[in-house]
PDB file of C-alpha atoms and ligand atoms in Angstrom:
ATOM      1  CA  MET C 217     -13.468  25.080 -64.223  1.00  0.00           C
ATOM      2  CA  SER C 218     -12.551  22.080 -62.086  1.00  0.00           C
ATOM      3  CA  VAL C 219     -10.799  22.745 -58.788  1.00  0.00           C
ATOM      4  CA  HIS C 220      -8.639  20.433 -56.728  1.00  0.00           C
ATOM      5  CA  THR C 221      -9.267  20.027 -53.009  1.00  0.00           C
ATOM      6  CA  PRO C 222      -6.661  17.954 -51.181  1.00  0.00           C
ATOM      7  CA  GLU C 223      -8.200  14.911 -49.505  1.00  0.00           C
ATOM      8  CA  ASP C 224      -5.244  14.548 -47.178  1.00  0.00           C
ATOM      9  CA  VAL C 225      -5.227  17.475 -44.775  1.00  0.00           C
ATOM     10  CA  ARG C 226      -2.140  16.273 -42.885  1.00  0.00           C
ATOM     11  CA  LYS C 227       0.951  18.494 -42.981  1.00  0.00           C
ATOM     12  CA  VAL C 228       2.977  17.931 -46.150  1.00  0.00           C
ATOM     13  CA  THR C 229       6.457  16.580 -45.416  1.00  0.00           C
ATOM     14  CA  THR C 230       9.520  15.973 -47.580  1.00  0.00           C
ATOM     15  CA  HIS C 231       8.711  12.270 -47.300  1.00  0.00           C
ATOM     16  CA  ARG C 232       5.201  12.808 -48.658  1.00  0.00           C
ATOM     17  CA  LEU C 233       6.600  14.755 -51.619  1.00  0.00           C
ATOM     18  CA  SER C 234       8.773  11.789 -52.468  1.00  0.00           C
ATOM     19  CA  GLU C 235       5.730   9.491 -52.231  1.00  0.00           C
ATOM     20  CA  MET C 236       3.909  11.835 -54.602  1.00  0.00           C
ATOM     21  CA  LYS C 237       6.691  11.464 -57.164  1.00  0.00           C
ATOM     22  CA  CYS C 238       6.512   7.650 -56.810  1.00  0.00           C
ATOM     23  CA  ARG C 239       2.790   7.561 -57.537  1.00  0.00           C
ATOM     24  CA  ASN C 240       3.122  10.238 -60.257  1.00  0.00           C
ATOM     25  CA  GLU C 241       0.985  12.777 -58.402  1.00  0.00           C
ATOM     26  CA  LYS C 242       2.104  16.227 -59.523  1.00  0.00           C
ATOM     27  CA  ILE C 243       3.303  18.645 -56.828  1.00  0.00           C
ATOM     28  CA  SER C 244       1.896  22.190 -56.729  1.00  0.00           C
ATOM     29  CA  MET C 245       4.087  24.958 -55.379  1.00  0.00           C
ATOM     30  CA  LEU C 246       3.576  28.734 -55.172  1.00  0.00           C
ATOM     31  CA  THR C 247       5.409  31.589 -53.498  1.00  0.00           C
ATOM     32  CA  SER C 248       4.046  33.602 -50.589  1.00  0.00           C
ATOM     33  CA  TYR C 249       5.653  36.316 -48.529  1.00  0.00           C
ATOM     34  CA  ASP C 250       3.039  37.388 -45.985  1.00  0.00           C
ATOM     35  CA  TYR C 251       0.435  36.009 -43.571  1.00  0.00           C
ATOM     36  CA  THR C 252      -2.759  36.884 -45.457  1.00  0.00           C
ATOM     37  CA  MET C 253      -1.703  35.551 -48.855  1.00  0.00           C
ATOM     38  CA  ALA C 254      -0.090  32.456 -47.335  1.00  0.00           C
ATOM     39  CA  SER C 255      -3.287  31.523 -45.494  1.00  0.00           C
ATOM     40  CA  ILE C 256      -5.272  31.769 -48.761  1.00  0.00           C
ATOM     41  CA  VAL C 257      -2.677  29.723 -50.660  1.00  0.00           C
ATOM     42  CA  ASP C 258      -2.478  27.084 -47.925  1.00  0.00           C
ATOM     43  CA  GLN C 259      -6.237  26.743 -47.567  1.00  0.00           C
ATOM     44  CA  ALA C 260      -6.600  26.467 -51.347  1.00  0.00           C
ATOM     45  CA  GLY C 261      -4.534  23.280 -51.134  1.00  0.00           C
ATOM     46  CA  VAL C 262      -1.102  24.046 -52.546  1.00  0.00           C
ATOM     47  CA  ASP C 263       1.478  21.409 -51.508  1.00  0.00           C
ATOM     48  CA  VAL C 264       4.577  23.579 -51.073  1.00  0.00           C
ATOM     49  CA  ILE C 265       4.828  27.283 -50.228  1.00  0.00           C
ATOM     50  CA  LEU C 266       8.090  28.930 -51.180  1.00  0.00           C
ATOM     51  CA  VAL C 267       9.095  32.077 -49.346  1.00  0.00           C
ATOM     52  CA  GLY C 268      11.123  33.036 -52.387  1.00  0.00           C
ATOM     53  CA  ASP C 269      13.795  35.679 -52.516  1.00  0.00           C
ATOM     54  CA  SER C 270      11.600  36.984 -55.348  1.00  0.00           C
ATOM     55  CA  ALA C 271      10.201  38.935 -52.355  1.00  0.00           C
ATOM     56  CA  SER C 272      13.022  41.301 -53.270  1.00  0.00           C
ATOM     57  CA  ASN C 273      11.246  42.078 -56.572  1.00  0.00           C
ATOM     58  CA  VAL C 274       7.611  41.525 -55.623  1.00  0.00           C
ATOM     59  CA  MET C 275       7.476  43.004 -52.130  1.00  0.00           C
ATOM     60  CA  ALA C 276      10.325  45.527 -52.161  1.00  0.00           C
ATOM     61  CA  GLY C 277      10.385  46.595 -55.829  1.00  0.00           C
ATOM     62  CA  ASN C 278      14.052  45.777 -56.409  1.00  0.00           C
ATOM     63  CA  VAL C 279      15.188  44.965 -59.945  1.00  0.00           C
ATOM     64  CA  THR C 280      16.952  41.755 -58.827  1.00  0.00           C
ATOM     65  CA  THR C 281      16.822  39.287 -55.942  1.00  0.00           C
ATOM     66  CA  LEU C 282      20.300  40.278 -54.768  1.00  0.00           C
ATOM     67  CA  PRO C 283      19.522  43.057 -52.259  1.00  0.00           C
ATOM     68  CA  ILE C 284      17.208  41.091 -49.931  1.00  0.00           C
ATOM     69  CA  THR C 285      18.823  40.329 -46.568  1.00  0.00           C
ATOM     70  CA  LEU C 286      18.704  37.309 -44.254  1.00  0.00           C
ATOM     71  CA  ASP C 287      16.686  39.267 -41.679  1.00  0.00           C
ATOM     72  CA  GLN C 288      14.177  40.349 -44.328  1.00  0.00           C
ATOM     73  CA  MET C 289      13.760  36.724 -45.462  1.00  0.00           C
ATOM     74  CA  ILE C 290      13.288  35.744 -41.806  1.00  0.00           C
ATOM     75  CA  TYR C 291      10.558  38.384 -41.433  1.00  0.00           C
ATOM     76  CA  HIS C 292       8.712  37.060 -44.504  1.00  0.00           C
ATOM     77  CA  GLY C 293       9.291  33.447 -43.429  1.00  0.00           C
ATOM     78  CA  LYS C 294       7.855  33.982 -39.941  1.00  0.00           C
ATOM     79  CA  SER C 295       4.760  35.679 -41.348  1.00  0.00           C
ATOM     80  CA  VAL C 296       4.137  32.788 -43.760  1.00  0.00           C
ATOM     81  CA  VAL C 297       4.779  29.998 -41.243  1.00  0.00           C
ATOM     82  CA  ARG C 298       2.244  31.584 -38.838  1.00  0.00           C
ATOM     83  CA  ALA C 299      -0.436  31.222 -41.529  1.00  0.00           C
ATOM     84  CA  VAL C 300       0.257  27.722 -42.817  1.00  0.00           C
ATOM     85  CA  GLN C 301      -1.271  24.495 -41.553  1.00  0.00           C
ATOM     86  CA  ARG C 302      -0.831  22.012 -44.401  1.00  0.00           C
ATOM     87  CA  ALA C 303       1.776  23.052 -46.972  1.00  0.00           C
ATOM     88  CA  LEU C 304       5.498  22.402 -46.635  1.00  0.00           C
ATOM     89  CA  VAL C 305       7.164  25.801 -46.142  1.00  0.00           C
ATOM     90  CA  VAL C 306      10.514  26.325 -47.881  1.00  0.00           C
ATOM     91  CA  ILE C 307      12.547  29.518 -47.446  1.00  0.00           C
ATOM     92  CA  ASP C 308      15.136  30.806 -49.919  1.00  0.00           C
ATOM     93  CA  MET C 309      18.589  31.485 -48.502  1.00  0.00           C
ATOM     94  CA  PRO C 310      19.340  34.928 -49.938  1.00  0.00           C
ATOM     95  CA  PHE C 311      22.352  35.929 -52.004  1.00  0.00           C
ATOM     96  CA  GLY C 312      25.577  36.165 -49.999  1.00  0.00           C
ATOM     97  CA  THR C 313      24.463  34.087 -47.018  1.00  0.00           C
ATOM     98  CA  TYR C 314      25.835  30.680 -48.077  1.00  0.00           C
ATOM     99  CA  GLN C 315      28.555  31.338 -50.686  1.00  0.00           C
ATOM    100  CA  THR C 316      31.330  32.752 -48.476  1.00  0.00           C
ATOM    101  CA  SER C 317      32.065  29.765 -46.227  1.00  0.00           C
ATOM    102  CA  ASP C 318      30.293  26.554 -45.250  1.00  0.00           C
ATOM    103  CA  VAL C 319      30.503  27.567 -41.567  1.00  0.00           C
ATOM    104  CA  GLU C 320      28.754  30.858 -42.253  1.00  0.00           C
ATOM    105  CA  ALA C 321      26.240  29.013 -44.450  1.00  0.00           C
ATOM    106  CA  VAL C 322      25.275  26.574 -41.714  1.00  0.00           C
ATOM    107  CA  GLN C 323      25.097  29.359 -39.098  1.00  0.00           C
ATOM    108  CA  ASN C 324      22.758  31.372 -41.326  1.00  0.00           C
ATOM    109  CA  ALA C 325      20.673  28.291 -42.168  1.00  0.00           C
ATOM    110  CA  ILE C 326      20.269  27.420 -38.483  1.00  0.00           C
ATOM    111  CA  LYS C 327      19.276  31.028 -37.727  1.00  0.00           C
ATOM    112  CA  VAL C 328      16.520  30.918 -40.369  1.00  0.00           C
ATOM    113  CA  MET C 329      15.187  27.575 -39.128  1.00  0.00           C
ATOM    114  CA  LYS C 330      15.330  28.543 -35.428  1.00  0.00           C
ATOM    115  CA  ILE C 331      13.514  31.854 -35.839  1.00  0.00           C
ATOM    116  CA  THR C 332      10.987  31.031 -38.573  1.00  0.00           C
ATOM    117  CA  HIS C 333      10.112  27.372 -37.809  1.00  0.00           C
ATOM    118  CA  ALA C 334      10.055  26.704 -41.560  1.00  0.00           C
ATOM    119  CA  ASP C 335      10.331  23.143 -42.870  1.00  0.00           C
ATOM    120  CA  ALA C 336      13.210  23.480 -45.341  1.00  0.00           C
ATOM    121  CA  LEU C 337      15.546  25.836 -47.205  1.00  0.00           C
ATOM    122  CA  LYS C 338      16.301  26.396 -50.885  1.00  0.00           C
ATOM    123  CA  LEU C 339      19.769  27.239 -52.238  1.00  0.00           C
ATOM    124  CA  GLU C 340      20.807  28.136 -55.790  1.00  0.00           C
ATOM    125  CA  GLY C 341      23.740  26.288 -57.338  1.00  0.00           C
ATOM    126  CA  GLY C 342      25.481  22.954 -57.865  1.00  0.00           C
ATOM    127  CA  VAL C 343      29.044  21.834 -57.329  1.00  0.00           C
ATOM    128  CA  GLU C 344      30.202  25.366 -56.411  1.00  0.00           C
ATOM    129  CA  ILE C 345      28.112  25.363 -53.202  1.00  0.00           C
ATOM    130  CA  ILE C 346      28.190  21.638 -52.438  1.00  0.00           C
ATOM    131  CA  ASP C 347      30.238  21.954 -49.217  1.00  0.00           C
ATOM    132  CA  ALA C 348      27.705  24.408 -47.818  1.00  0.00           C
ATOM    133  CA  VAL C 349      24.851  22.115 -48.888  1.00  0.00           C
ATOM    134  CA  LYS C 350      26.472  19.117 -47.163  1.00  0.00           C
ATOM    135  CA  LYS C 351      27.115  21.064 -43.971  1.00  0.00           C
ATOM    136  CA  ILE C 352      23.520  22.353 -43.779  1.00  0.00           C
ATOM    137  CA  LEU C 353      22.149  18.861 -44.486  1.00  0.00           C
ATOM    138  CA  ALA C 354      24.444  17.468 -41.775  1.00  0.00           C
ATOM    139  CA  ALA C 355      22.767  19.870 -39.347  1.00  0.00           C
ATOM    140  CA  GLY C 356      19.474  18.125 -40.134  1.00  0.00           C
ATOM    141  CA  ILE C 357      18.017  20.853 -42.342  1.00  0.00           C
ATOM    142  CA  PRO C 358      16.271  19.659 -45.524  1.00  0.00           C
ATOM    143  CA  ILE C 359      17.435  21.385 -48.704  1.00  0.00           C
ATOM    144  CA  MET C 360      15.716  21.970 -52.018  1.00  0.00           C
ATOM    145  CA  GLY C 361      18.233  22.636 -54.808  1.00  0.00           C
ATOM    146  CA  HIS C 362      17.758  25.192 -57.597  1.00  0.00           C
ATOM    147  CA  LEU C 363      19.447  24.917 -61.019  1.00  0.00           C
ATOM    148  CA  GLY C 364      18.967  26.347 -64.509  1.00  0.00           C
ATOM    149  CA  LEU C 365      18.277  30.062 -64.423  1.00  0.00           C
ATOM    150  CA  MET C 366      19.507  31.135 -60.998  1.00  0.00           C
ATOM    151  CA  PRO C 367      18.394  34.753 -60.460  1.00  0.00           C
ATOM    152  CA  GLN C 368      21.059  35.330 -57.788  1.00  0.00           C
ATOM    153  CA  SER C 369      23.648  34.925 -60.592  1.00  0.00           C
ATOM    154  CA  ILE C 370      21.956  37.361 -62.976  1.00  0.00           C
ATOM    155  CA  ASN C 371      24.987  39.659 -63.038  1.00  0.00           C
ATOM    156  CA  LYS C 372      27.107  36.735 -64.251  1.00  0.00           C
ATOM    157  CA  TYR C 373      24.654  35.803 -67.054  1.00  0.00           C
ATOM    158  CA  GLY C 374      23.660  39.373 -67.969  1.00  0.00           C
ATOM    159  CA  THR C 375      20.308  38.069 -69.277  1.00  0.00           C
ATOM    160  CA  TYR C 376      17.173  36.231 -68.082  1.00  0.00           C
ATOM    161  CA  THR C 377      17.109  34.083 -71.221  1.00  0.00           C
ATOM    162  CA  VAL C 378      16.597  30.271 -71.260  1.00  0.00           C
ATOM    163  CA  ARG C 379      19.582  28.417 -69.721  1.00  0.00           C
ATOM    164  CA  ALA C 380      21.301  25.147 -70.665  1.00  0.00           C
ATOM    165  CA  LYS C 381      20.431  25.209 -74.363  1.00  0.00           C
ATOM    166  CA  GLU C 382      24.035  24.366 -75.226  1.00  0.00           C
ATOM    167  CA  GLU C 383      25.369  20.884 -74.598  1.00  0.00           C
ATOM    168  CA  ASP C 384      28.105  21.795 -72.121  1.00  0.00           C
ATOM    169  CA  GLU C 385      25.740  23.753 -69.885  1.00  0.00           C
ATOM    170  CA  ALA C 386      23.128  20.981 -70.135  1.00  0.00           C
ATOM    171  CA  GLU C 387      25.742  18.391 -69.133  1.00  0.00           C
ATOM    172  CA  LYS C 388      26.828  20.481 -66.158  1.00  0.00           C
ATOM    173  CA  LEU C 389      23.222  20.908 -65.084  1.00  0.00           C
ATOM    174  CA  MET C 390      22.635  17.143 -65.200  1.00  0.00           C
ATOM    175  CA  SER C 391      25.808  16.459 -63.226  1.00  0.00           C
ATOM    176  CA  ASP C 392      24.897  19.146 -60.632  1.00  0.00           C
ATOM    177  CA  ALA C 393      21.395  17.665 -60.317  1.00  0.00           C
ATOM    178  CA  LEU C 394      22.799  14.186 -59.687  1.00  0.00           C
ATOM    179  CA  LEU C 395      25.268  15.599 -57.165  1.00  0.00           C
ATOM    180  CA  LEU C 396      22.558  17.472 -55.240  1.00  0.00           C
ATOM    181  CA  GLU C 397      20.498  14.280 -55.100  1.00  0.00           C
ATOM    182  CA  LYS C 398      23.538  12.224 -54.038  1.00  0.00           C
ATOM    183  CA  VAL C 399      24.393  14.475 -51.088  1.00  0.00           C
ATOM    184  CA  GLY C 400      20.787  14.345 -49.861  1.00  0.00           C
ATOM    185  CA  CYS C 401      18.664  17.230 -51.205  1.00  0.00           C
ATOM    186  CA  PHE C 402      14.972  16.286 -50.990  1.00  0.00           C
ATOM    187  CA  ALA C 403      13.851  18.094 -54.174  1.00  0.00           C
ATOM    188  CA  LEU C 404      15.121  20.266 -56.986  1.00  0.00           C
ATOM    189  CA  VAL C 405      13.761  23.356 -58.743  1.00  0.00           C
ATOM    190  CA  LEU C 406      14.650  23.761 -62.430  1.00  0.00           C
ATOM    191  CA  GLU C 407      14.092  27.255 -63.779  1.00  0.00           C
ATOM    192  CA  LYS C 408      13.772  28.266 -67.443  1.00  0.00           C
ATOM    193  CA  ILE C 409      15.501  25.407 -69.259  1.00  0.00           C
ATOM    194  CA  PRO C 410      14.414  23.364 -72.308  1.00  0.00           C
ATOM    195  CA  ALA C 411      11.532  21.006 -71.499  1.00  0.00           C
ATOM    196  CA  SER C 412      13.405  18.031 -72.977  1.00  0.00           C
ATOM    197  CA  LEU C 413      16.353  18.532 -70.603  1.00  0.00           C
ATOM    198  CA  ALA C 414      14.047  18.997 -67.590  1.00  0.00           C
ATOM    199  CA  GLN C 415      12.277  15.748 -68.513  1.00  0.00           C
ATOM    200  CA  LYS C 416      15.615  13.892 -68.657  1.00  0.00           C
ATOM    201  CA  VAL C 417      16.584  15.227 -65.225  1.00  0.00           C
ATOM    202  CA  ALA C 418      13.202  14.308 -63.719  1.00  0.00           C
ATOM    203  CA  GLU C 419      13.463  10.789 -65.163  1.00  0.00           C
ATOM    204  CA  LYS C 420      17.005  10.294 -63.911  1.00  0.00           C
ATOM    205  CA  LEU C 421      16.469  11.625 -60.390  1.00  0.00           C
ATOM    206  CA  THR C 422      14.495   9.837 -57.690  1.00  0.00           C
ATOM    207  CA  ILE C 423      13.818  13.099 -55.811  1.00  0.00           C
ATOM    208  CA  PRO C 424      10.970  15.355 -57.024  1.00  0.00           C
ATOM    209  CA  VAL C 425      11.900  17.881 -59.719  1.00  0.00           C
ATOM    210  CA  ILE C 426       9.761  21.021 -59.736  1.00  0.00           C
ATOM    211  CA  GLY C 427       9.808  23.242 -62.790  1.00  0.00           C
ATOM    212  CA  ILE C 428       9.249  26.899 -63.600  1.00  0.00           C
ATOM    213  CA  GLY C 429       9.496  27.432 -67.316  1.00  0.00           C
ATOM    214  CA  ALA C 430      10.783  23.856 -67.608  1.00  0.00           C
ATOM    215  CA  GLY C 431       7.826  22.169 -69.321  1.00  0.00           C
ATOM    216  CA  GLY C 432       5.251  19.650 -68.172  1.00  0.00           C
ATOM    217  CA  HIS C 433       7.329  16.468 -67.890  1.00  0.00           C
ATOM    218  CA  VAL C 434       8.619  17.138 -64.392  1.00  0.00           C
ATOM    219  CA  ASP C 435       7.176  16.209 -60.995  1.00  0.00           C
ATOM    220  CA  GLY C 436       5.607  19.546 -60.134  1.00  0.00           C
ATOM    221  CA  GLN C 437       5.250  23.218 -60.990  1.00  0.00           C
ATOM    222  CA  VAL C 438       6.050  26.461 -59.211  1.00  0.00           C
ATOM    223  CA  LEU C 439       5.030  30.026 -60.059  1.00  0.00           C
ATOM    224  CA  VAL C 440       5.402  33.372 -58.358  1.00  0.00           C
ATOM    225  CA  LEU C 441       2.009  34.023 -56.734  1.00  0.00           C
ATOM    226  CA  HIS C 442       1.713  37.670 -57.724  1.00  0.00           C
ATOM    227  CA  ASP C 443       2.462  36.796 -61.371  1.00  0.00           C
ATOM    228  CA  MET C 444      -0.086  33.972 -61.630  1.00  0.00           C
ATOM    229  CA  LEU C 445      -2.753  36.104 -59.938  1.00  0.00           C
ATOM    230  CA  GLY C 446      -2.147  38.857 -62.482  1.00  0.00           C
ATOM    231  CA  MET C 447      -1.135  41.404 -59.841  1.00  0.00           C
ATOM    232  CA  SER C 448       2.139  42.305 -61.513  1.00  0.00           C
ATOM    233  CA  LYS C 449       2.068  44.106 -64.847  1.00  0.00           C
ATOM    234  CA  GLY C 450       4.618  44.029 -67.646  1.00  0.00           C
ATOM    235  CA  PHE C 451       6.097  40.602 -66.839  1.00  0.00           C
ATOM    236  CA  SER C 452       4.879  38.090 -69.402  1.00  0.00           C
ATOM    237  CA  PRO C 453       7.325  35.243 -69.992  1.00  0.00           C
ATOM    238  CA  ARG C 454       6.022  32.405 -72.146  1.00  0.00           C
ATOM    239  CA  PHE C 455       5.793  30.021 -69.176  1.00  0.00           C
ATOM    240  CA  LEU C 456       3.486  32.263 -67.132  1.00  0.00           C
ATOM    241  CA  ARG C 457      -0.200  31.388 -67.061  1.00  0.00           C
ATOM    242  CA  ARG C 458      -2.341  34.090 -65.416  1.00  0.00           C
ATOM    243  CA  TYR C 459      -5.241  32.646 -63.435  1.00  0.00           C
ATOM    244  CA  ALA C 460      -6.824  36.011 -62.575  1.00  0.00           C
ATOM    245  CA  ASP C 461      -6.560  39.702 -63.326  1.00  0.00           C
ATOM    246  CA  LEU C 462      -6.182  40.937 -59.767  1.00  0.00           C
ATOM    247  CA  ASN C 463      -4.446  44.070 -60.980  1.00  0.00           C
ATOM    248  CA  GLY C 464      -7.609  45.033 -62.869  1.00  0.00           C
ATOM    249  CA  ILE C 465      -9.931  43.972 -60.036  1.00  0.00           C
ATOM    250  CA  MET C 466      -7.933  45.840 -57.381  1.00  0.00           C
ATOM    251  CA  THR C 467      -7.529  48.976 -59.482  1.00  0.00           C
ATOM    252  CA  GLU C 468     -11.275  49.078 -60.107  1.00  0.00           C
ATOM    253  CA  ALA C 469     -12.061  48.562 -56.409  1.00  0.00           C
ATOM    254  CA  VAL C 470      -9.712  51.380 -55.355  1.00  0.00           C
ATOM    255  CA  GLN C 471     -11.096  53.712 -58.048  1.00  0.00           C
ATOM    256  CA  HIS C 472     -14.619  52.902 -56.861  1.00  0.00           C
ATOM    257  CA  TYR C 473     -13.641  53.726 -53.251  1.00  0.00           C
ATOM    258  CA  VAL C 474     -11.984  57.023 -54.249  1.00  0.00           C
ATOM    259  CA  SER C 475     -15.057  58.053 -56.174  1.00  0.00           C
ATOM    260  CA  ASP C 476     -17.392  57.073 -53.269  1.00  0.00           C
ATOM    261  CA  VAL C 477     -15.314  59.188 -50.859  1.00  0.00           C
ATOM    262  CA  LYS C 478     -15.221  62.163 -53.243  1.00  0.00           C
ATOM    263  CA  ARG C 479     -18.978  62.163 -53.822  1.00  0.00           C
ATOM    264  CA  GLN C 480     -19.673  61.575 -50.109  1.00  0.00           C
ATOM    265  CA  ASP C 481     -21.366  58.265 -50.739  1.00  0.00           C
ATOM    266  CA  PHE C 482     -19.027  56.506 -48.273  1.00  0.00           C
ATOM    267  CA  PRO C 483     -19.675  56.123 -45.400  1.00  0.00           C
ATOM    268  CA  ASN C 484     -23.456  55.981 -45.444  1.00  0.00           C
ATOM    269  CA  GLU C 485     -25.879  55.955 -42.463  1.00  0.00           C
ATOM    270  CA  GLU C 486     -25.332  52.230 -41.794  1.00  0.00           C
ATOM    271  CA  GLU C 487     -21.571  52.508 -41.987  1.00  0.00           C
ATOM    272  CA  GLN C 488     -21.190  54.825 -39.003  1.00  0.00           C
ATOM    273  CA  TYR C 489     -21.759  54.789 -35.206  1.00  0.00           C
TER     274      TYR C 489
HETATM  275  O1  KIV F  35      12.355  33.222 -55.498  1.00  0.00           O
HETATM  276  C1  KIV F  35      11.527  32.579 -56.164  1.00  0.00           C
HETATM  277  O2  KIV F  35      10.355  32.966 -56.303  1.00  0.00           O
HETATM  278  C2  KIV F  35      11.966  31.346 -56.797  1.00  0.00           C
HETATM  279  C3  KIV F  35      11.031  30.690 -57.754  1.00  0.00           C
HETATM  280  C4  KIV F  35      10.997  31.431 -59.020  1.00  0.00           C
HETATM  281  C5  KIV F  35      11.351  29.261 -57.945  1.00  0.00           C
HETATM  282  O3  KIV F  35      13.050  30.907 -56.574  1.00  0.00           O
END
């Protein structure tokens, strides 16, 4: 197995991501929600850490991303930022914090940036949220867009199936992507759409396009950390590659500990005062 160690240990910026797209260097992005995992992910050399609202599923056990609150995202964001030295840290604005009014959106965005010291925010949606996007950008906050499957809209879709397979939805996605670039977003996430459409978007846009379930012809890839480490069970979409079986490793370690305690093997003479 060959591993990548970043030669450039300087902090990753939005500008450096755009340089990476120009020289066709692929961008690696993973989620993190807490200090310990974020320090491992950062030191392993990932370029962008996303404090995703998938924390709602992964950390809190909710079925969707909708219940997570702004204050909960701030808590996760602060923990991650404390751990990170190199990666660009992006925090998801949670459902309901930027759709009601652009004034409320910018107030919430400023709150997240002020308290967490993150580098950027991510918002789901295109033309429907463009006034909020413009207002937040005008406040000097970098924004990563998110199109395709947008989990905050799951109740509207009613299914987690591949998006934009039909021409009208694909056309809207392309026009939303161009709009987000035009107003000044620094990057765009495309989730669960046909690889051919994602490739077209990545070729058309000058900002980096980062895919999840969007094929290999984009500028970077993102996965949910707990999924790619094999910690979560029962979630196996086609796009997910598992790089470890931490669920198995952790279960075995805990079982070993329980059995050591039961048979009075732990602690031994050297493990006490
Ligand atoms: O919340 C999240 O983890 C995300 C990724 C799936 C892109 O938005």
